Amino acid sequence: MFTLFQRDDCQLCDQALAVLAQARVAGLDSVFIDDDAALEARYGQRVPVLRDAQGRELDWPFDVAGVKAWCG
């Protein structure tokens, strides 16, 4: 299970989604931080951020090879 933290109308987030699709990341959930003060405080300047089920986080920028290596 993976979570992509992102914003509405975010070009970098759209690019991240394309990379994740190319990397064939399964079980991806998107969380929009715009209306959540706690998530905004944590991820505001970092989005997009990919998090795995163990809580590891991968900050943008990332590419297909990097995502595949990170996912193991």
PDB file of C-alpha atoms in Angstrom:
ATOM      1  CA  MET A   1       0.000   0.000   0.000  1.00  0.00           C
ATOM      2  CA  PHE A   2       1.330   3.402  -0.989  1.00  0.00           C
ATOM      3  CA  THR A   3       0.037   6.907  -0.364  1.00  0.00           C
ATOM      4  CA  LEU A   4       0.821   9.927  -2.487  1.00  0.00           C
ATOM      5  CA  PHE A   5       0.405  13.196  -0.610  1.00  0.00           C
ATOM      6  CA  GLN A   6      -0.471  15.919  -3.072  1.00  0.00           C
ATOM      7  CA  ARG A   7      -2.317  19.181  -3.716  1.00  0.00           C
ATOM      8  CA  ASP A   8      -5.133  20.177  -6.033  1.00  0.00           C
ATOM      9  CA  ASP A   9      -3.944  21.726  -9.296  1.00  0.00           C
ATOM     10  CA  CYS A  10      -0.325  20.661  -8.731  1.00  0.00           C
ATOM     11  CA  GLN A  11       1.700  20.101 -11.888  1.00  0.00           C
ATOM     12  CA  LEU A  12       4.465  18.291  -9.979  1.00  0.00           C
ATOM     13  CA  CYS A  13       1.855  16.001  -8.441  1.00  0.00           C
ATOM     14  CA  ASP A  14       0.532  15.171 -11.903  1.00  0.00           C
ATOM     15  CA  GLN A  15       4.076  14.365 -13.001  1.00  0.00           C
ATOM     16  CA  ALA A  16       4.559  12.165  -9.928  1.00  0.00           C
ATOM     17  CA  LEU A  17       1.365  10.261 -10.729  1.00  0.00           C
ATOM     18  CA  ALA A  18       2.637   9.640 -14.254  1.00  0.00           C
ATOM     19  CA  VAL A  19       5.958   8.323 -12.910  1.00  0.00           C
ATOM     20  CA  LEU A  20       4.151   6.054 -10.449  1.00  0.00           C
ATOM     21  CA  ALA A  21       1.937   4.713 -13.247  1.00  0.00           C
ATOM     22  CA  GLN A  22       5.002   4.007 -15.402  1.00  0.00           C
ATOM     23  CA  ALA A  23       6.629   2.260 -12.427  1.00  0.00           C
ATOM     24  CA  ARG A  24       3.421   0.236 -12.014  1.00  0.00           C
ATOM     25  CA  VAL A  25       3.080   1.022  -8.324  1.00  0.00           C
ATOM     26  CA  ALA A  26       0.160  -1.071  -7.056  1.00  0.00           C
ATOM     27  CA  GLY A  27      -2.161  -0.135  -4.221  1.00  0.00           C
ATOM     28  CA  LEU A  28      -1.734   3.621  -4.624  1.00  0.00           C
ATOM     29  CA  ASP A  29      -3.971   5.983  -2.670  1.00  0.00           C
ATOM     30  CA  SER A  30      -3.941   9.768  -3.093  1.00  0.00           C
ATOM     31  CA  VAL A  31      -4.357  12.140  -0.164  1.00  0.00           C
ATOM     32  CA  PHE A  32      -4.938  15.816  -0.864  1.00  0.00           C
ATOM     33  CA  ILE A  33      -3.429  17.980   1.870  1.00  0.00           C
ATOM     34  CA  ASP A  34      -5.164  21.260   0.980  1.00  0.00           C
ATOM     35  CA  ASP A  35      -7.977  21.077   3.545  1.00  0.00           C
ATOM     36  CA  ASP A  36      -6.090  19.423   6.405  1.00  0.00           C
ATOM     37  CA  ALA A  37      -4.055  21.750   8.631  1.00  0.00           C
ATOM     38  CA  ALA A  38      -1.914  18.945  10.077  1.00  0.00           C
ATOM     39  CA  LEU A  39      -1.040  17.524   6.664  1.00  0.00           C
ATOM     40  CA  GLU A  40      -0.467  21.027   5.309  1.00  0.00           C
ATOM     41  CA  ALA A  41       1.995  21.712   8.130  1.00  0.00           C
ATOM     42  CA  ARG A  42       3.832  18.431   7.530  1.00  0.00           C
ATOM     43  CA  TYR A  43       3.866  18.258   3.729  1.00  0.00           C
ATOM     44  CA  GLY A  44       3.125  21.809   2.552  1.00  0.00           C
ATOM     45  CA  GLN A  45       6.464  22.527   0.888  1.00  0.00           C
ATOM     46  CA  ARG A  46       7.340  18.895   0.157  1.00  0.00           C
ATOM     47  CA  VAL A  47       4.496  17.616  -2.025  1.00  0.00           C
ATOM     48  CA  PRO A  48       4.359  15.350  -3.822  1.00  0.00           C
ATOM     49  CA  VAL A  49       5.534  12.791  -1.274  1.00  0.00           C
ATOM     50  CA  LEU A  50       5.151   9.021  -1.603  1.00  0.00           C
ATOM     51  CA  ARG A  51       4.788   7.009   1.618  1.00  0.00           C
ATOM     52  CA  ASP A  52       4.784   3.245   1.979  1.00  0.00           C
ATOM     53  CA  ALA A  53       2.965   1.057   4.508  1.00  0.00           C
ATOM     54  CA  GLN A  54       6.007   1.089   6.818  1.00  0.00           C
ATOM     55  CA  GLY A  55       6.008   4.891   6.940  1.00  0.00           C
ATOM     56  CA  ARG A  56       9.058   5.466   4.734  1.00  0.00           C
ATOM     57  CA  GLU A  57       8.738   8.574   2.602  1.00  0.00           C
ATOM     58  CA  LEU A  58      10.130   9.413  -0.822  1.00  0.00           C
ATOM     59  CA  ASP A  59      10.199  13.116  -1.679  1.00  0.00           C
ATOM     60  CA  TRP A  60       9.889  14.507  -5.177  1.00  0.00           C
ATOM     61  CA  PRO A  61      11.692  14.498  -7.522  1.00  0.00           C
ATOM     62  CA  PHE A  62      11.775  10.799  -8.309  1.00  0.00           C
ATOM     63  CA  ASP A  63      11.894   8.778 -11.505  1.00  0.00           C
ATOM     64  CA  VAL A  64      10.741   5.323 -12.540  1.00  0.00           C
ATOM     65  CA  ALA A  65      14.065   3.640 -11.707  1.00  0.00           C
ATOM     66  CA  GLY A  66      14.255   5.410  -8.350  1.00  0.00           C
ATOM     67  CA  VAL A  67      10.715   4.415  -7.432  1.00  0.00           C
ATOM     68  CA  LYS A  68      11.303   0.784  -8.372  1.00  0.00           C
ATOM     69  CA  ALA A  69      14.511   0.685  -6.321  1.00  0.00           C
ATOM     70  CA  TRP A  70      12.812   2.384  -3.355  1.00  0.00           C
ATOM     71  CA  CYS A  71       9.855   0.010  -3.487  1.00  0.00           C
ATOM     72  CA  GLY A  72      12.248  -2.928  -3.471  1.00  0.00           C
TER      73      GLY A  72
END
